Structure formats: C-alpha cells, structure tokens
Coordinates of C-alpha atoms and ligand atoms in Angstrom, one line a residue:
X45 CA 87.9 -78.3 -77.0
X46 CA 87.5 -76.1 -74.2
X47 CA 90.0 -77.2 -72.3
X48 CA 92.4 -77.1 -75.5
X49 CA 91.2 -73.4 -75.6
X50 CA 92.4 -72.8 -72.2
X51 CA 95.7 -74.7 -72.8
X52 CA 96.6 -72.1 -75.5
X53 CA 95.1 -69.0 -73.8
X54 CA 97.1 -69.5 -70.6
X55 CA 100.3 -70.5 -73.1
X56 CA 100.0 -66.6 -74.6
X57 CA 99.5 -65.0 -71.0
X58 CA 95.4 -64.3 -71.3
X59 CA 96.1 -66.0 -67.7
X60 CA 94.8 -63.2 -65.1
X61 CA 97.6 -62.4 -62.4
X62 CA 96.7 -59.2 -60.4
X63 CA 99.9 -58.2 -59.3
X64 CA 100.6 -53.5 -58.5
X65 CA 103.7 -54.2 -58.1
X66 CA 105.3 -54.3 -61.6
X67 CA 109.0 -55.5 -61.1
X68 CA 107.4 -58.7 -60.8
X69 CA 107.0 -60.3 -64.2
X70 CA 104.2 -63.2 -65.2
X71 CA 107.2 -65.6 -64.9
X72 CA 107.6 -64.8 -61.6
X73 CA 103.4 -66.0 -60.7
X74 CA 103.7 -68.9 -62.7
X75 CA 106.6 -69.7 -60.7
X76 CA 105.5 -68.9 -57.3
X77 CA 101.4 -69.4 -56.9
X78 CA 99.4 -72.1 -57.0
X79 CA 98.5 -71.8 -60.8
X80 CA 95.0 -73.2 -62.3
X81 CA 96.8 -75.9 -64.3
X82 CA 98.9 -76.8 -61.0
X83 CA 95.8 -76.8 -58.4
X84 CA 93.7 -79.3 -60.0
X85 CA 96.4 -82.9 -59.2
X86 CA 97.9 -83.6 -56.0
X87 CA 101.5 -85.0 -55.9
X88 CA 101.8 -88.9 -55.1
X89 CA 105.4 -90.4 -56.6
X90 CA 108.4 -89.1 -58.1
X91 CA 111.1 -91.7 -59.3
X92 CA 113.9 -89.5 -61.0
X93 CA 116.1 -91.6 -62.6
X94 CA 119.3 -90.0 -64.0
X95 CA 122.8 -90.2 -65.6
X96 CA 125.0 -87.6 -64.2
X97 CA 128.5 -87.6 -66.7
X98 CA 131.0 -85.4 -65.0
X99 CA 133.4 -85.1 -67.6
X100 CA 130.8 -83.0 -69.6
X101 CA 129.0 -81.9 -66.9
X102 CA 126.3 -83.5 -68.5
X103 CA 123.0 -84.8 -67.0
X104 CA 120.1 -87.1 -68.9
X105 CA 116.8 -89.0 -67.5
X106 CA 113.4 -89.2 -66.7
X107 CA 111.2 -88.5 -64.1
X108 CA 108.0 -90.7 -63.5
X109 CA 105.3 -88.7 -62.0
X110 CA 102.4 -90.1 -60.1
X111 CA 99.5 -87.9 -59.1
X112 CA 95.9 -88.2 -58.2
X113 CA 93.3 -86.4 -59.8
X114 CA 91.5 -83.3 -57.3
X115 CA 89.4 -82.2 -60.3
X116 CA 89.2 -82.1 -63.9
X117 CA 91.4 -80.5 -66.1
X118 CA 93.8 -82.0 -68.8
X119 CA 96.9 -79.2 -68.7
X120 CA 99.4 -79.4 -66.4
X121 CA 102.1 -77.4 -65.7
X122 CA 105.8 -78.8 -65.3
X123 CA 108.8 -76.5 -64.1
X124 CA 112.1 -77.5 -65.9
X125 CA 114.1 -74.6 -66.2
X126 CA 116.6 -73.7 -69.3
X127 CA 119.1 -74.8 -70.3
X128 CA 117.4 -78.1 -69.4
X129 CA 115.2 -79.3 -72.2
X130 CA 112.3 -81.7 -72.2
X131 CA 113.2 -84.6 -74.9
X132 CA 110.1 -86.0 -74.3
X133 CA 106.6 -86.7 -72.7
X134 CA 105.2 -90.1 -72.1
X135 CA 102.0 -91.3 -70.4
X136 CA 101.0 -94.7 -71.0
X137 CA 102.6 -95.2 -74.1
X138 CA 101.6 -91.9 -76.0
X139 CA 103.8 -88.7 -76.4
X140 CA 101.9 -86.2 -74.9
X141 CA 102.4 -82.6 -77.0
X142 CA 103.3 -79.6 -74.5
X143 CA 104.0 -76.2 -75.0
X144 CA 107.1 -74.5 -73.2
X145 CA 107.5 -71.2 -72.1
X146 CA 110.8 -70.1 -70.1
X147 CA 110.7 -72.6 -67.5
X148 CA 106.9 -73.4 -67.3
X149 CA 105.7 -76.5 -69.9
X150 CA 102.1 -76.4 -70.0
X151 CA 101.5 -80.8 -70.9
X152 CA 98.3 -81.9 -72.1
X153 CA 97.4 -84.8 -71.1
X154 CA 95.5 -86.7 -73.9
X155 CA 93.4 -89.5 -71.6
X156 CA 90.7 -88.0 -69.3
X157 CA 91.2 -87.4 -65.9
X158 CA 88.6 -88.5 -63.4
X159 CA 88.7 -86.9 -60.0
X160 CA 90.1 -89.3 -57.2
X161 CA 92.0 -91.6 -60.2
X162 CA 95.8 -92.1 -59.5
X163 CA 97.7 -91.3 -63.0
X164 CA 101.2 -90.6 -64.3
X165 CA 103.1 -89.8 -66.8
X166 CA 107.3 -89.7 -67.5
X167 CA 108.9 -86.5 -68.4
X168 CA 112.3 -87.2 -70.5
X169 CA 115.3 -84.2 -70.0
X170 CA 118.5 -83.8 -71.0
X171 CA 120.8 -80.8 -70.5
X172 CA 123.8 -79.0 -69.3
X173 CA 122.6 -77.6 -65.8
X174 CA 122.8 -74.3 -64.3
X175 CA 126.5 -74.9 -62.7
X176 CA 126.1 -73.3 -58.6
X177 CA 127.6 -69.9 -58.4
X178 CA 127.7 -69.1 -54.5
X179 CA 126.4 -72.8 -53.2
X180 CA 123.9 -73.1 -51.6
X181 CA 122.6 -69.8 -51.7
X182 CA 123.2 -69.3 -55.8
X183 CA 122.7 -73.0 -56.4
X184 CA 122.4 -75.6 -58.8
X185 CA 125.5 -78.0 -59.9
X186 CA 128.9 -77.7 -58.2
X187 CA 131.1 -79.4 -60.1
X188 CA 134.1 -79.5 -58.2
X189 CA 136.9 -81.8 -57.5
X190 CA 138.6 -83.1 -54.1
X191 CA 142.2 -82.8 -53.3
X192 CA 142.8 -86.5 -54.8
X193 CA 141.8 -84.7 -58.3
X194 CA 138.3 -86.9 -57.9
X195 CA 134.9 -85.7 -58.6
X196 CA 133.1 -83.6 -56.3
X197 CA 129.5 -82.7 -56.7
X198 CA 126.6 -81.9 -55.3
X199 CA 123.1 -80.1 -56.0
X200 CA 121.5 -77.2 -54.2
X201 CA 118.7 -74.9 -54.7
X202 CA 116.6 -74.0 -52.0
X203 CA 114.6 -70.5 -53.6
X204 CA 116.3 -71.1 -57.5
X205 CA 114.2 -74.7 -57.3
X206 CA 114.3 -78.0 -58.0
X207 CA 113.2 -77.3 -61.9
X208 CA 117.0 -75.8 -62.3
X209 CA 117.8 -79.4 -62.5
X210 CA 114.8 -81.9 -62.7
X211 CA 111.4 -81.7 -64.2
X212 CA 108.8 -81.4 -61.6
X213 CA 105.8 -79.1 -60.0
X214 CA 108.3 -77.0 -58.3
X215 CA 106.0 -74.9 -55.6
X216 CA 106.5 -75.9 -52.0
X217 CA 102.8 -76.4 -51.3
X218 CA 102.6 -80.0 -52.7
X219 CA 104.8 -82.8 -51.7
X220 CA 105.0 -86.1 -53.0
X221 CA 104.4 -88.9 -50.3
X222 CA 107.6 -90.9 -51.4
X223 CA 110.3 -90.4 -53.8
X224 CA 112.6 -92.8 -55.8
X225 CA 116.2 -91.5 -56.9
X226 CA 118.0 -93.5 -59.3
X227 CA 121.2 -92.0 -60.1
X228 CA 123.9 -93.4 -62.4
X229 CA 127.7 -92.2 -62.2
X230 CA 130.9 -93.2 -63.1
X231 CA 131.7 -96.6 -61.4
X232 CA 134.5 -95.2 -59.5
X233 CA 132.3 -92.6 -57.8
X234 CA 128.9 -93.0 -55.4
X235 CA 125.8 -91.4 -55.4
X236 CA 124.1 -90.1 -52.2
X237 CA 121.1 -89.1 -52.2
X238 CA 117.7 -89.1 -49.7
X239 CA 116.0 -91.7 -48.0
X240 CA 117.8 -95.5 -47.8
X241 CA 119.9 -97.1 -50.5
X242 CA 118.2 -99.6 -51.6
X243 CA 120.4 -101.0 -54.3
X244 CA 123.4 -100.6 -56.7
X245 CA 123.4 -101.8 -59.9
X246 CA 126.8 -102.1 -62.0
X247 CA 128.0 -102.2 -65.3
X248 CA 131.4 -102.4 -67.0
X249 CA 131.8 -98.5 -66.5
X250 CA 128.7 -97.2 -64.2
X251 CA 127.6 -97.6 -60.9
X252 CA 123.6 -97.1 -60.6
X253 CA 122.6 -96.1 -56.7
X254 CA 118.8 -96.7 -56.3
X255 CA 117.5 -94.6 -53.3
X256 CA 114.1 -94.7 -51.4
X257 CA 112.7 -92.0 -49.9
X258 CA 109.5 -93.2 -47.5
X259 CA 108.6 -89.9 -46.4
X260 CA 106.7 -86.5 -48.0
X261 CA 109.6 -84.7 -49.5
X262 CA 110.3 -81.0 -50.9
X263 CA 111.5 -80.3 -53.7
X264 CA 114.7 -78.7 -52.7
X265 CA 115.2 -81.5 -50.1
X266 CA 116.2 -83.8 -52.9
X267 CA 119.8 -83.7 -54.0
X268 CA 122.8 -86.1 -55.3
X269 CA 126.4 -85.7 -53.9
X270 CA 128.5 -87.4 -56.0
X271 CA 132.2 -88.2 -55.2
X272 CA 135.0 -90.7 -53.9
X273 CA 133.0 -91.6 -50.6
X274 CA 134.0 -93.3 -47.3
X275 CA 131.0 -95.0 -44.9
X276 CA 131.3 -95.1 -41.2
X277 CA 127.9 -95.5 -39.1
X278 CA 126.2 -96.0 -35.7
X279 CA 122.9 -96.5 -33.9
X280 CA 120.8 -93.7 -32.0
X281 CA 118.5 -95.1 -29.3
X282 CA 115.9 -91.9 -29.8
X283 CA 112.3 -91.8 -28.6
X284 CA 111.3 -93.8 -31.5
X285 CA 113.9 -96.9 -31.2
X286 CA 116.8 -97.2 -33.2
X287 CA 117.7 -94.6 -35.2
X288 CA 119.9 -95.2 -38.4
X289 CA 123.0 -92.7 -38.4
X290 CA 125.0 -93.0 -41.8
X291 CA 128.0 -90.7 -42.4
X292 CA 129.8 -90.2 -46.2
X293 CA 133.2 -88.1 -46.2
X294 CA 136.0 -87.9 -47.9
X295 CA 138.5 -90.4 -47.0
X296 CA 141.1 -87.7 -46.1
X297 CA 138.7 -86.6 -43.9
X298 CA 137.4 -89.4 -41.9
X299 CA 139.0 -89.5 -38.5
X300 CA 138.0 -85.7 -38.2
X301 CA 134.8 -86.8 -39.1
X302 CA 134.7 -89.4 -36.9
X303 CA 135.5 -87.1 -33.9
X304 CA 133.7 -83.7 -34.9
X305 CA 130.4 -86.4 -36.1
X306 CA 129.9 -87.0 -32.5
X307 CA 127.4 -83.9 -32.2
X308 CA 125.0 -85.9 -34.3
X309 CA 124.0 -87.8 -31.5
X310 CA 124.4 -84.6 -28.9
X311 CA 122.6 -83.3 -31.7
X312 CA 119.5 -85.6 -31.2
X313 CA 119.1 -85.5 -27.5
X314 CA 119.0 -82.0 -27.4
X315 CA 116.4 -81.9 -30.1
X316 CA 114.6 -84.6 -29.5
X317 CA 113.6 -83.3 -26.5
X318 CA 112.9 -79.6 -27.1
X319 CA 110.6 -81.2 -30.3
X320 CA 110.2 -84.7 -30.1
X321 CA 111.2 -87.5 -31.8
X322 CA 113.2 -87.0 -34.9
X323 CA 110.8 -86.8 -38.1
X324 CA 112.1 -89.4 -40.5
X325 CA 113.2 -92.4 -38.4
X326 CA 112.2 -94.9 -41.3
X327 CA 114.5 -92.8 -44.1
X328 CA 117.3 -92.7 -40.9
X329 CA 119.8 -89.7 -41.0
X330 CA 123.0 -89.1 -42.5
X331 CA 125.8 -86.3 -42.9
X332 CA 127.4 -86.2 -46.2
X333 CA 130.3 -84.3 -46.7
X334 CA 129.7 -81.6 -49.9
X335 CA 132.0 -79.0 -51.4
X336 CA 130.0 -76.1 -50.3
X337 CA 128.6 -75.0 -46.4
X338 CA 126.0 -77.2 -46.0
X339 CA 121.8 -77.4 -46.6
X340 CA 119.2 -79.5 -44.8
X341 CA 118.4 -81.8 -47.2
X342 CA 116.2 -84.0 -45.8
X343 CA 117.8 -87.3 -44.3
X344 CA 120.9 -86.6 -46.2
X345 CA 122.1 -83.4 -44.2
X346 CA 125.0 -81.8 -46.1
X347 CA 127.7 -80.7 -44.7
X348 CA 130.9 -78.9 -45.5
X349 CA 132.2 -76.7 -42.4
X350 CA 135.4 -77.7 -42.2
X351 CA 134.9 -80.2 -39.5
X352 CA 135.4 -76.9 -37.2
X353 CA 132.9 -75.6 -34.5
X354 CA 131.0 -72.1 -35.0
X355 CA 130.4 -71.2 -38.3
X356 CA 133.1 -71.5 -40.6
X357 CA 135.2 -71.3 -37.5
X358 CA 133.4 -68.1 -36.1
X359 CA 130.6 -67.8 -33.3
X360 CA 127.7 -65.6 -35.1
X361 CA 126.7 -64.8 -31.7
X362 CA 130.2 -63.3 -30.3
X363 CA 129.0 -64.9 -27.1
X364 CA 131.6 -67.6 -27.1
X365 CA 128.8 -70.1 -26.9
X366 CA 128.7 -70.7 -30.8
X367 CA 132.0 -71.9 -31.0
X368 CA 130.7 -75.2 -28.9
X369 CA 129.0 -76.9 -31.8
X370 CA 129.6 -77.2 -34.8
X371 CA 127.2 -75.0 -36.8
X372 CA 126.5 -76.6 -39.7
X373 CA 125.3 -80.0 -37.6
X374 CA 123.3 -78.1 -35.8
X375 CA 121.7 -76.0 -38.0
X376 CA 120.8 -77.8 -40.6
X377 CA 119.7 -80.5 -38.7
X378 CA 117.1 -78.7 -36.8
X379 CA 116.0 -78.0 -40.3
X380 CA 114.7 -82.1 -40.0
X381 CA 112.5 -80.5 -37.4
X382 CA 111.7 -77.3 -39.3
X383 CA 111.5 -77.4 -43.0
X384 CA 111.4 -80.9 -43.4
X385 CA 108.5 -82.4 -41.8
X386 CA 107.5 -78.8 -41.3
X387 CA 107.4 -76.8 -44.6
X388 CA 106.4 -73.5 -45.9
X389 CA 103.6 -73.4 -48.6
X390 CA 105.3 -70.4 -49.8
X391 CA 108.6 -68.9 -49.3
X392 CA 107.1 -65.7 -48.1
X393 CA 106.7 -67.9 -44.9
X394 CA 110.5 -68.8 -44.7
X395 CA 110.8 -67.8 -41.3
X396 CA 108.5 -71.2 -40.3
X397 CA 112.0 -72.7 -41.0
X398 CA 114.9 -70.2 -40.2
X399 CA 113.6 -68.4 -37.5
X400 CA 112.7 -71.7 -35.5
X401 CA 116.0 -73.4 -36.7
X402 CA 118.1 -70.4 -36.3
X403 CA 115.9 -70.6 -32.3
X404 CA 117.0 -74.0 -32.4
X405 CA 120.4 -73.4 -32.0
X406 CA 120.4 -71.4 -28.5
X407 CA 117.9 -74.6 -27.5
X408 CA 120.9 -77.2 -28.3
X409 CA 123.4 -74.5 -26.1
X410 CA 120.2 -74.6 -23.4
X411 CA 120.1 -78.1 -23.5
X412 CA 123.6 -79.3 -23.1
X413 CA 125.4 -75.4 -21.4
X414 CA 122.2 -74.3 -19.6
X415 CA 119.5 -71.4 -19.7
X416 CA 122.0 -68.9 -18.9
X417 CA 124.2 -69.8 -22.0
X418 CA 121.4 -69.9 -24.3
X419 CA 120.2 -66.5 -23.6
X420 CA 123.8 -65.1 -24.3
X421 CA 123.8 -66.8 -27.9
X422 CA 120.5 -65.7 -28.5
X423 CA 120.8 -62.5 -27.5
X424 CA 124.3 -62.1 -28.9
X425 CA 123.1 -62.5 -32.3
X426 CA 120.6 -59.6 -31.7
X427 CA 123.1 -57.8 -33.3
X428 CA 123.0 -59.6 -36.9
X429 CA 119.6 -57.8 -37.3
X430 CA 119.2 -55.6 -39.7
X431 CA 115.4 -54.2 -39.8
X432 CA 115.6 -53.5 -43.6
X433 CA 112.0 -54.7 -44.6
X434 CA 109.8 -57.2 -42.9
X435 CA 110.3 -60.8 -42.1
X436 CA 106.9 -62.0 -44.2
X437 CA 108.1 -62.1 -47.9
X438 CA 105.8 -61.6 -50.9
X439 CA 103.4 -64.4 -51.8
X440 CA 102.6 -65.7 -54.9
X441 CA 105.9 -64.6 -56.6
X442 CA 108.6 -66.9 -55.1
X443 CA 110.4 -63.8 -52.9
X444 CA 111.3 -64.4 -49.4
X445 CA 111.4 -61.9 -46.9
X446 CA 113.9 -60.4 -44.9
X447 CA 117.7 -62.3 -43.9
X448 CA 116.2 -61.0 -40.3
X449 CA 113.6 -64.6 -40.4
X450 CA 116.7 -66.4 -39.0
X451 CA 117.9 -64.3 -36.0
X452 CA 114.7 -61.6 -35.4
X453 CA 112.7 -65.1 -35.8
X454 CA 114.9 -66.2 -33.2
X455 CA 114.8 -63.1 -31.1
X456 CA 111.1 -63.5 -31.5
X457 CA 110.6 -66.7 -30.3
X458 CA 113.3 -66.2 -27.1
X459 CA 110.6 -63.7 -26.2
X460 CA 107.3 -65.8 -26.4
X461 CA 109.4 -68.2 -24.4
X462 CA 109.5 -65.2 -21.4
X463 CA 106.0 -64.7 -22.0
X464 CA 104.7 -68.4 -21.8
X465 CA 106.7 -68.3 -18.5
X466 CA 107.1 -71.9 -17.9
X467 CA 109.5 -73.8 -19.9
X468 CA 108.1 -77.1 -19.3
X469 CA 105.2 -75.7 -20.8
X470 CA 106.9 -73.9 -23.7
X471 CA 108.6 -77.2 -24.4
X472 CA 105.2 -79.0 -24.9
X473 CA 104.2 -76.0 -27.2
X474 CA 107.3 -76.9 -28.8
X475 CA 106.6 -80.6 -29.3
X476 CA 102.8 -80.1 -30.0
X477 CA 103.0 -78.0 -33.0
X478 CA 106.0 -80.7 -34.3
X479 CA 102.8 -83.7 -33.9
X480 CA 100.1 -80.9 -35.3
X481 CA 102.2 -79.9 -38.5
X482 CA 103.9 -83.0 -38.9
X483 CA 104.8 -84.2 -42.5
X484 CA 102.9 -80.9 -43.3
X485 CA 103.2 -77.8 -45.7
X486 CA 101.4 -74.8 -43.4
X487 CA 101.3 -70.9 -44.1
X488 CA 102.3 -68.5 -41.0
X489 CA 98.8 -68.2 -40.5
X490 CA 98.7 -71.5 -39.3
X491 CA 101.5 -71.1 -37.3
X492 CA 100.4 -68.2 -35.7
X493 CA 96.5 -69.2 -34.6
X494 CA 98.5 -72.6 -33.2
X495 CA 101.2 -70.5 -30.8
X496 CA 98.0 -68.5 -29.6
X497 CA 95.9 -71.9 -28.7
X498 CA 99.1 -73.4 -27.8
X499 CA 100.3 -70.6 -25.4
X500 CA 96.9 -69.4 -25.0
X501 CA 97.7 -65.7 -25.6
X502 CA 96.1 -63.4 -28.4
X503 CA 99.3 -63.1 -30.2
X504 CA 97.6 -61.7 -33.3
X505 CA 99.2 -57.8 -32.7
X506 CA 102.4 -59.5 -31.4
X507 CA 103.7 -61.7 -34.7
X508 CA 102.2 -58.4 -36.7
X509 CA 104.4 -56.1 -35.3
X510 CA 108.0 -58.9 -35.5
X511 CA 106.8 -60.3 -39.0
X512 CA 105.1 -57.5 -40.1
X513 CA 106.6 -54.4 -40.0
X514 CA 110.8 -53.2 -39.3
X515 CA 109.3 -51.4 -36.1
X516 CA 110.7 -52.5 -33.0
X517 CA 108.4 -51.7 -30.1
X518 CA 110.1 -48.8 -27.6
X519 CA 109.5 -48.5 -24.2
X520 CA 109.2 -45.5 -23.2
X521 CA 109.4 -43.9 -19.6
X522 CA 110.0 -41.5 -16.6
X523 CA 110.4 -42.0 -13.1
X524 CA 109.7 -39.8 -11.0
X525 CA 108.1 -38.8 -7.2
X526 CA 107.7 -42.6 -7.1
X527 CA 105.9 -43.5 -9.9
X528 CA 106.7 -44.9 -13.1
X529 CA 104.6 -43.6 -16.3
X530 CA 105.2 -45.3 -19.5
X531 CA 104.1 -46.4 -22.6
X532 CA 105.2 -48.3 -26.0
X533 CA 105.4 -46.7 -28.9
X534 CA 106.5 -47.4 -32.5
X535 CA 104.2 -50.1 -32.6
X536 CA 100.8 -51.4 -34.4
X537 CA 97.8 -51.3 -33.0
X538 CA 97.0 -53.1 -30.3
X539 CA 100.5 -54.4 -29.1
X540 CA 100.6 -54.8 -25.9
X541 CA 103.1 -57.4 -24.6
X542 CA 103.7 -57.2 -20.8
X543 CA 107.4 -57.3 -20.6
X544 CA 109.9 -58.0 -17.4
X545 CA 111.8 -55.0 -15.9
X546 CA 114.0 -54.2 -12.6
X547 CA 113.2 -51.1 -10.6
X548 CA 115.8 -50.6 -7.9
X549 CA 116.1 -54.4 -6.7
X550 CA 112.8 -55.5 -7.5
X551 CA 111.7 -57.5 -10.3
X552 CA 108.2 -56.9 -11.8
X553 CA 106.0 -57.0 -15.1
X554 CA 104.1 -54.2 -16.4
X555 CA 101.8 -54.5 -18.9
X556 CA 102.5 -51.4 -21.3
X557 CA 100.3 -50.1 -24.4
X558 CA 100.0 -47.5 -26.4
X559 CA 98.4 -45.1 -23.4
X560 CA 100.4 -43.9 -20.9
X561 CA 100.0 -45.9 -17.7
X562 CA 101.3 -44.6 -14.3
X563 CA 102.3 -47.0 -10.9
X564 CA 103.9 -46.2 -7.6
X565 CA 107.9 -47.9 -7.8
X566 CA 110.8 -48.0 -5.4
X567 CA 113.7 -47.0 -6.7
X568 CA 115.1 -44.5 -9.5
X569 CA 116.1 -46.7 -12.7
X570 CA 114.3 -49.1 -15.0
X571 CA 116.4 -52.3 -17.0
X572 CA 114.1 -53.9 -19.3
X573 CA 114.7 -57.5 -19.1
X574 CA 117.3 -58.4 -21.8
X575 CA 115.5 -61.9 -22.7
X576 CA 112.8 -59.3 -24.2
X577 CA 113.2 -57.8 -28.4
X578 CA 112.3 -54.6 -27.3
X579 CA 113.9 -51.0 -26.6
X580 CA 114.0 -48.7 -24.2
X581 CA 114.0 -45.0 -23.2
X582 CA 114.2 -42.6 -20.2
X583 CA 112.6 -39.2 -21.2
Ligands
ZN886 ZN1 118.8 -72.6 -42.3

C-alpha cells in the first residue's frame, strides 16, 4: 500500500527536486539523477533482442533485464523515450502494470523484492525511432544507404541516451556487468554490434547476429551498424596476450581499409603504454565502418573519416602533427581507455573522458614523433578554446559542460605533466588511475583526490580554477634593477602553481601566488614556458 502510494505520488510530480535554476524542467531530473525508484537495484544483465526492418524504418523487441536487489522498493523507473512505446511488461510470467510519463515509466513490480536477491523482468517495445539528425552528436537512427543502394545504419547517442532507442535505466552511474545483443535484419545485411559474435541464426528471409558482451557496458556504448559488410582481421600481441582485431567495411572500401587500419595496431603500442593494457581484451576490438564520423563504442569503435588522416582531412591542431593519424582511430579508441572502462557517473564530469582522450592524442604523436611533436599538437590546439563557461557541467540534469573538456582538458593535463616533472613518473600516474578506476563509473571528485595522491601535489585550487571557472591564471610582472616582482592574478584562491620561465638564458621556476613576490634575475625579459596554460604580462 505504501509503496503503491509512492508509485502514484512520484507519477504526478509530489517527487521533491530542488533545482533554482528553472530552465531545467522535472523531466530533465528524472532524466539525469539518481532517482529514488532508480537507486534502490543495481544493474546485472541486459539481453536486447531486436528486429530492425529497414524498409520501414521500423524496430521491435524486448529487453531482459537482470538486477539485484540494494534495498526494498517495488517501482522502478525505465527510460524509453517517445516515439518508442512499451507493448508490454513481463516478469516471471505476469504483466506487470506501469505508468508512463514522457520518457520515464515508473513499473511496479508485483513480487517482493528482497535485498541481495537477483531478479528480472522483460520490457517489450516497438516503434519508429528518433531518425539521427547531425550523427553522432544529434543521434539516434541513421538510416542511410551505401553507394551500392544497400542499407546503411547505425545507432548513436551519447547525451540524447540509450532510451531514444531501447528500454533501459539510462543514467551513466550503473552498468550492467555483461550484455547480450540479439539483432535480427534482413538476410542480405549483418549486424555488428559489441562484444564477440557468438552466433547467427537464419531463416528464409532474416539473418539473426547474437552478440556477447563480457564486460561492464554503458549505455551509449551499445549500438548496431547494419549494412552490406566485408571482414578482414589480425592478431595484436599487447601486454595481455593476443588481442583480437576485427575490421567491418564496406566492400568498396576495403583495400583503403586495409592500408589506413594499420594505425590500430600503432594505435595499441602507443596506448598501451602511456595506460596499460587495453581494457577489454576478452570482447577483442574492432573498427566498423558507419555512415557518420565516428563514436567510441565500446569494442566496436565506429568509424567513418574517410579513410583520411587528421580530422575529416584537417589537423585540429594546425601543427601539421594531426595530419599523421588518422583521427577518428585515435580518438575514439583512447575512448577504450577513457569512457569505456573509465566512465562518468554523470555527464557533468565529461571531461574524465574528452579531456583525457582528446590528451591522448598528443601522447600517440609523443609516442611514435617524440616529446617535441606532441607539445606542438597540444599546444596548437590551445587555440580551439573558447572559455565560454566552465568545463564541470550541471549535475543531476543530464547537461555537460563546456566543448573546452576536450582541448582545455587537454591543455590541462599537458601542464600537470610539467609539473609532475618526470615522465616516467607521469606515465605510472597514467597507468595507475587506468588499474584504480578500471571497469569503473567515478565522479571528478575521484579523479581529482587520485591525481593529488598519485602526483602527490595538493591540486585542489589547481583543477578549481581549469574545471571550475573560464579564468585563466595571468602572470603578471616587472623587471627591473635586477629583480623580478610578480604575481598571478585572475585566479581562485589559493592557486599557486609554480610554473617554468626563461630570464635572459637561464631557465628557472618560480613559484607565484596571489602576493607579489620579488627575486634577484639576470637579464631583462621573461618567456613563460609554452608547455604551461597560463598568460602573461609585462607591466
Ligand atoms: Zn571523444
């Protein structure tokens, strides 16, 4: 009764969201926080079995969800998003009655649930899905078609979420610890999905492909890319054994696959060893050609660059540097690294995977063009920053932060790096918080108290002042009778990041706050070192 009570009250919005700021609806929280009726069961299983009918752009199926009981409650929320509809609610053989509301379905679950029992329940849907807009960043279905006038699709919907296409607790904090993905197409197509094909069943018209997915997953990890397939494949020897490398492109497309595929393994090394060993060995990895840029879904990288280096053809860094990969490979596989194994529990923290991925690419340039080289492309895409609002997002609401979390959260980490000053040791750092976090959702927090450990700095006014606030720290000085006085300003309290600069020929750190500091110098001008996110100025 109580619990029925509950059910309806939350239903009708007696739920109690303290939000000021009011462009943000109720929607928006039941979206994007860990809600009451979300909190109380912890993702096990997902097998989503569909049929994907092209011709109608048409999906149907079910997804089996298996959870474990944290405490007791009998409403649970389910994300589906309209237009798809739930047909139907099953848990061991009773429809379960739910009430919908926009894309939250509130199900209640008739047997009682015990804490610590393992339970599930299968959520029918059916619908004509949100078709992608501006893939991957407006995602959802592209339906498109290849030059051959074959089908072409693929999902994506990183932000939007999973619940644009299936049913399932779509907040990035919980993670199921394997997935199924049953996908049933038109026999002349394939299905690719996550994880490691595991079957194909066949009937007079359809093709089923049963994948397996033996790893935590997010939600926007999972996808299906649907279309007239080649295979080709090799082995990676990587720090955990033999690595499974699987590649699907369009057969117009193979032998430039074949040649511009040969990052993956350049890929690896570099990666590998700035992180350590590649998170999902037992799901192996695969590139799968899609008809929009590309996304990191997990073991099933997408790609769709063009088989060109840079990205799209252009080096974001205007350091010449970017055009020596191939963007997309690079990128989104360092997502394996970051986003992947590690995860956001909220996309206010998106920066745990842009900012290091977006870092990872000058560490592929470091590893295979040098320390020199990587600097350049780091530095070089300094000038993509915008400083419009802070990197840190809004919690609870689904709302990232700032497009600044890819190449300030570079710029960001290139500066620890100078701080830590020793990149053997920064590489361990590196590879530590991969074996801390790993398989793990974690908030910035986290991240944060780990680098300080890790580098074992108080870094507490330095990731408030990058992530924080727009404000980028200003050095400020004069020279003069031999001695250097300076300060920062524009910054929060207690910054105080020694920083590298050159006086005359000498190099030297000073260790600048918000009070002026004087110290004899030789010589008459002052460089900051450009490996440091900060500015400068003579008065
Ligand atoms: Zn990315």
């Amino acid at each position: 009764m109580r619990n029925s009570l509950l059910f309806i009250l939350s239903l009708f919005g007696v739920i109690c969201y303290a939000q000021r700021d009011l462009s943000y609806t109720k929607a928006d929280f039941l979206r994007g926080s860990i809600t009451p009726e979300r909190e109380w069961w912890d993702l096990n299983y997902y097998h989503l079995d569909i049929e994907v009918e092209p011709d109608k752009k048409f999906i149907s199926g079910q997804n089996t969800i298996r959870y474990k009981v944290l405490k007791e409650n009998n409403v649970m929320q389910i994300d589906l998003q309209p237009p798809m509809k739930i047909d139907k609610v099953i848990s061991e053989g009773e429809e379960l009655t739910y009430k919908s509301s926009g894309n939250v379905h509130l199900i209640l679950l008739n047997k009682e649930q015990k804490k610590g029992d393992f339970n599930a329940l299968t959520i029918f849907y059916s619908g004509y899905p949100k078709e992608a807009v501006r893939a991957p960043w407006d995602g959802g279905f592209s339906w498109k078609k290849d030059s051959n006038g074959n089908h072409f699709i693929a999902t994506s919907c990183q932000g939007l979420g999973a619940s644009v296409w299936w049913p399932n607790k779509d907040h990035m904090y919980d993670e199921v610890d394997s997935m199924a993905i049953s996908v049933k197409v038109p026999k002349a197509l394939m299905n690719i999905s996550n994880g490691r094909l595991r079957k194909v069943e066949e009937d007079t018209t359809t093709k089923t492909y049963h994948w397996f997915v033996n790893n935590p997953i997010n939600n926007y990890g999972v996808n299906v890319n649907i279309g007239d397939y080649v295979h080709f494949d090799e082995k990676y020897m990587g720090e955990k054994g033999e690595l499974d490398l699987d590649y699907y492109v369009l057969p117009e497309n193979l032998e430039k696959a074949k040649e511009q595929f040969k990052q993956t393994p350049m890929m690896l090394e570099a990666f590998e060893h700035w992180f350590g060993p590649y998170p999902f060995y037992e799901d192996g990895f695969k590139l799968v050609e899609v008809p929009y840029l590309g996304m990191e879904h997990q073991s099933s990288v997408t790609y769709g660059n063009g088989y060109e280096n840079g990205y799209r053809g252009t080096d974001l860094s205007e350091s010449g540097w970017g055009l020596k990969f191939d963007f997309i490979i690079i990128h989104e596989a360092g997502h394996e690294w970051f986003a992947n194994s590690i995860t956001y529990k909220d996309i206010a923290d998106m920066w745990i995977h842009e900012g290091f991925t977006a870092y990872s690419e000058n560490l592929y340039v470091d590893y295979h063009f040098g320390k020199q080289a990587s600097a350049d492309y780091v530095i070089g895409t300094r000038k993509r920053i915008q400083n419009d609002k802070p990197i840190i997002g809004r919690y609870n609401l689904n709302k990232k932060g700032s497009s600044d979390m890819y190449y300030k959260g570079a710029n960001i980490l290139h500066t620890l790096r100078q701080l830590v000053e020793d990149d053997d040791k920064w590489r361990q750092v590196l590879r530590d918080m991969n074996k801390t976090f790993h398989h793990q959702t974690v908030t910035t927090l986290q991240v944060e108290s780990f680098l300080s450990k890790a580098t074992e700095k108080d870094l507490t006014a330095f990731f408030e002042q990058y992530l924080r606030t727009t404000k980028i720290p200003t050095l400020e000085y004069k020279i003069k009778d031999g001695k250097l006085k300076y300060r920062y300003t524009n910054i929060v309290e207690g910054f105080d990041m020694p920083v590298q600069i050159k006086i005359g020929d000498s190099e030297k750190w000073i260790f600048p706050s918000a009070k002026w500091k004087t110290e004899p110098v030789k010589g008459n001008s002052l460089q900051v070192d450009r490996d440091f996110y900060i500015e400068s100025k003579s008065l």
